[in-house]
């Protein structure tokens, strides 16, 4: 799976976003947590 990472500077959370489906996202305090949420 290919994804991109964003940082929400207001909540200080990382967002992993599927490059093929912008609605498929995962969030977490670390990049690893965000990617794990995305893969679920």
MMTF fields as JSON, N, C-alpha, C and O atoms, coordinates in Angstrom:
{
  "mmtfVersion": "1.0.0",
  "mmtfProducer": "UNKNOWN",
  "numBonds": 159,
  "numAtoms": 160,
  "numGroups": 40,
  "numChains": 1,
  "numModels": 1,
  "chainsPerModel": [1],
  "groupsPerChain": [40],
  "chainIdList": ["A"],
  "bondAtomList": [4, 2, 8, 6, 12, 10, 16, 14, 20, 18, 24, 22, 28, 26, 32, 30, 36, 34, 40, 38, 44, 42, 48, 46, 52, 50, 56, 54, 60, 58, 64, 62, 68, 66, 72, 70, 76, 74, 80, 78, 84, 82, 88, 86, 92, 90, 96, 94, 100, 98, 104, 102, 108, 106, 112, 110, 116, 114, 120, 118, 124, 122, 128, 126, 132, 130, 136, 134, 140, 138, 144, 142, 148, 146, 152, 150, 156, 154],
  "bondOrderList": [1, 1, 1, 1, 1, 1, 1, 1, 1, 1, 1, 1, 1, 1, 1, 1, 1, 1, 1, 1, 1, 1, 1, 1, 1, 1, 1, 1, 1, 1, 1, 1, 1, 1, 1, 1, 1, 1, 1],
  "groupList": [{"groupName": "UNK", "atomNameList": ["N", "CA", "C", "O"], "elementList": ["N", "C", "C", "O"], "formalChargeList": [0, 0, 0, 0], "bondAtomList": [1, 0, 2, 1, 3, 2], "bondOrderList": [1, 1, 2], "singleLetterCode": "X", "chemCompType": "L-PEPTIDE LINKING"}],
  "groupTypeList": [0, 0, 0, 0, 0, 0, 0, 0, 0, 0, 0, 0, 0, 0, 0, 0, 0, 0, 0, 0, 0, 0, 0, 0, 0, 0, 0, 0, 0, 0, 0, 0, 0, 0, 0, 0, 0, 0, 0, 0],
  "groupIdList": [1, 2, 3, 4, 5, 6, 7, 8, 9, 10, 11, 12, 13, 14, 15, 16, 17, 18, 19, 20, 21, 22, 23, 24, 25, 26, 27, 28, 29, 30, 31, 32, 33, 34, 35, 36, 37, 38, 39, 40],
  "secStructList": [7, 7, 3, 3, 3, 3, 3, 3, 6, 6, 6, 6, 3, 3, 3, 3, 3, 3, 6, 6, 7, 6, 6, 7, 3, 3, 3, 3, 1, 1, 2, 2, 2, 2, 2, 2, 2, 2, 2, 7],
  "xCoordList": [0.837, 0.0, 0.891, 1.863, 0.545, 1.252, 0.406, -0.818, 1.082, 0.379, 1.229, 2.428, 0.595, 1.323, 1.014, -0.007, 1.91, 1.793, 1.578, 2.242, 0.644, 0.423, 0.499, 0.259, 0.829, 0.806, -0.233, -0.144, -1.224, -2.212, -1.569, -1.416, -1.196, -0.473, -1.353, -0.84, -2.655, -3.565, -3.64, -3.517, -3.843, -3.986, -2.676, -2.605, -1.631, -0.333, -0.466, 0.161, -1.303, -1.475, -1.064, -1.276, -0.467, -0.104, -1.298, -2.09, -1.413, -2.489, -1.836, -1.097, -2.111, -1.646, -2.821, -3.919, -2.587, -3.654, -3.282, -2.202, -4.185, -3.996, -3.94, -4.836, -2.904, -2.774, -3.822, -4.081, -4.431, -5.436, -6.86, -7.781, -7.059, -8.382, -8.224, -7.902, -8.447, -8.233, -9.114, -8.781, -10.231, -11.133, -10.628, -11.095, -9.687, -9.121, -7.933, -6.863, -8.129, -7.126, -6.946, -7.84, -5.78, -5.508, -4.817, -4.015, -5.127, -4.536, -3.848, -4.247, -2.805, -2.122, -1.125, -0.768, -0.672, 0.312, 1.687, 2.512, 1.942, 3.197, 2.864, 1.727, 3.853, 3.647, 3.291, 2.431, 3.938, 3.675, 2.222, 1.589, 1.7, 0.305, -0.651, -1.648, -0.354, -1.209, -1.217, -2.273, -0.068, 0.022, -0.705, -1.384, -0.566, -1.263, -2.782, -3.496, -3.276, -4.713, -5.145, -6.226, -4.312, -4.633, -4.731, -5.598, -3.859, -3.818, -4.955, -5.192, -5.666, -6.8, -7.976, -9.003],
  "yCoordList": [-1.169, 0.0, 1.245, 1.332, 2.177, 3.457, 4.467, 4.494, 5.3, 6.3, 7.549, 7.532, 8.626, 9.861, 10.234, 9.831, 11.007, 11.391, 12.895, 13.679, 13.289, 14.695, 14.836, 13.876, 16.023, 16.319, 17.401, 18.493, 17.094, 18.079, 18.873, 18.364, 20.109, 20.907, 21.388, 21.797, 21.345, 21.742, 20.636, 20.902, 19.386, 18.261, 17.509, 16.62, 17.858, 17.184, 15.682, 14.866, 15.326, 13.93, 13.754, 14.632, 12.59, 12.245, 11.605, 10.9, 11.86, 11.289, 10.557, 11.159, 9.264, 8.462, 8.363, 7.96, 8.732, 8.782, 7.889, 8.025, 6.973, 6.086, 6.948, 7.761, 6.781, 7.621, 7.298, 8.117, 6.111, 5.722, 6.02, 5.996, 6.3, 6.585, 7.598, 7.22, 8.863, 9.936, 9.812, 10.371, 9.087, 8.914, 7.854, 7.798, 7.016, 5.949, 6.53, 6.741, 6.791, 7.473, 6.78, 6.087, 6.981, 6.524, 7.639, 8.379, 7.762, 8.829, 8.233, 7.183, 8.919, 8.471, 9.494, 10.425, 9.318, 10.225, 10.053, 10.966, 8.881, 8.635, 8.217, 7.851, 8.272, 7.825, 6.348, 5.926, 5.558, 4.121, 3.832, 2.938, 4.586, 4.4, 4.775, 4.089, 5.846, 6.283, 5.243, 4.952, 4.688, 3.669, 2.393, 1.761, 2.016, 0.827, 1.019, 0.088, 2.209, 2.505, 2.421, 1.915, 2.91, 2.889, 1.467, 1.167, 0.585, -0.799, -1.656, -2.743, -1.206, -1.977, -1.971, -2.57],
  "zCoordList": [0.0, 0.0, 0.0, 0.75, -0.835, -0.851, -0.101, -0.228, 0.684, 1.477, 1.584, 1.304, 1.991, 2.287, 3.726, 4.285, 4.312, 5.711, 5.822, 5.143, 6.684, 7.011, 8.523, 9.255, 8.983, 10.408, 10.651, 10.09, 11.491, 11.905, 13.037, 14.147, 12.76, 13.743, 14.894, 15.936, 14.717, 15.793, 16.844, 18.039, 16.392, 17.327, 17.539, 18.388, 16.772, 16.845, 16.589, 17.266, 15.588, 15.202, 13.752, 12.915, 13.472, 12.114, 11.425, 12.05, 10.134, 9.331, 8.16, 7.38, 8.041, 6.906, 5.939, 6.325, 4.687, 3.688, 2.513, 1.937, 2.16, 1.006, -0.261, -0.49, -1.082, -2.279, -3.336, -4.218, -3.259, -4.25, -3.793, -4.609, -2.513, -1.962, -0.827, 0.299, -1.113, -0.148, 1.094, 2.138, 0.998, 2.138, 3.114, 4.252, 2.692, 3.524, 4.292, 3.721, 5.601, 6.408, 7.753, 8.239, 8.338, 9.69, 10.447, 9.877, 11.735, 12.549, 13.771, 14.274, 14.243, 15.445, 15.935, 15.213, 17.179, 17.772, 17.139, 17.191, 16.538, 15.828, 14.402, 14.103, 13.532, 12.153, 12.138, 11.364, 12.982, 13.03, 13.424, 12.861, 14.386, 14.797, 13.665, 13.442, 12.962, 11.859, 10.739, 10.178, 10.412, 9.369, 9.803, 8.994, 11.076, 11.586, 11.481, 11.109, 11.803, 11.681, 10.22, 9.919, 9.321, 7.893, 7.38, 6.56, 7.847, 7.355, 7.886, 7.358, 8.911, 9.459, 8.552, 8.868]
}
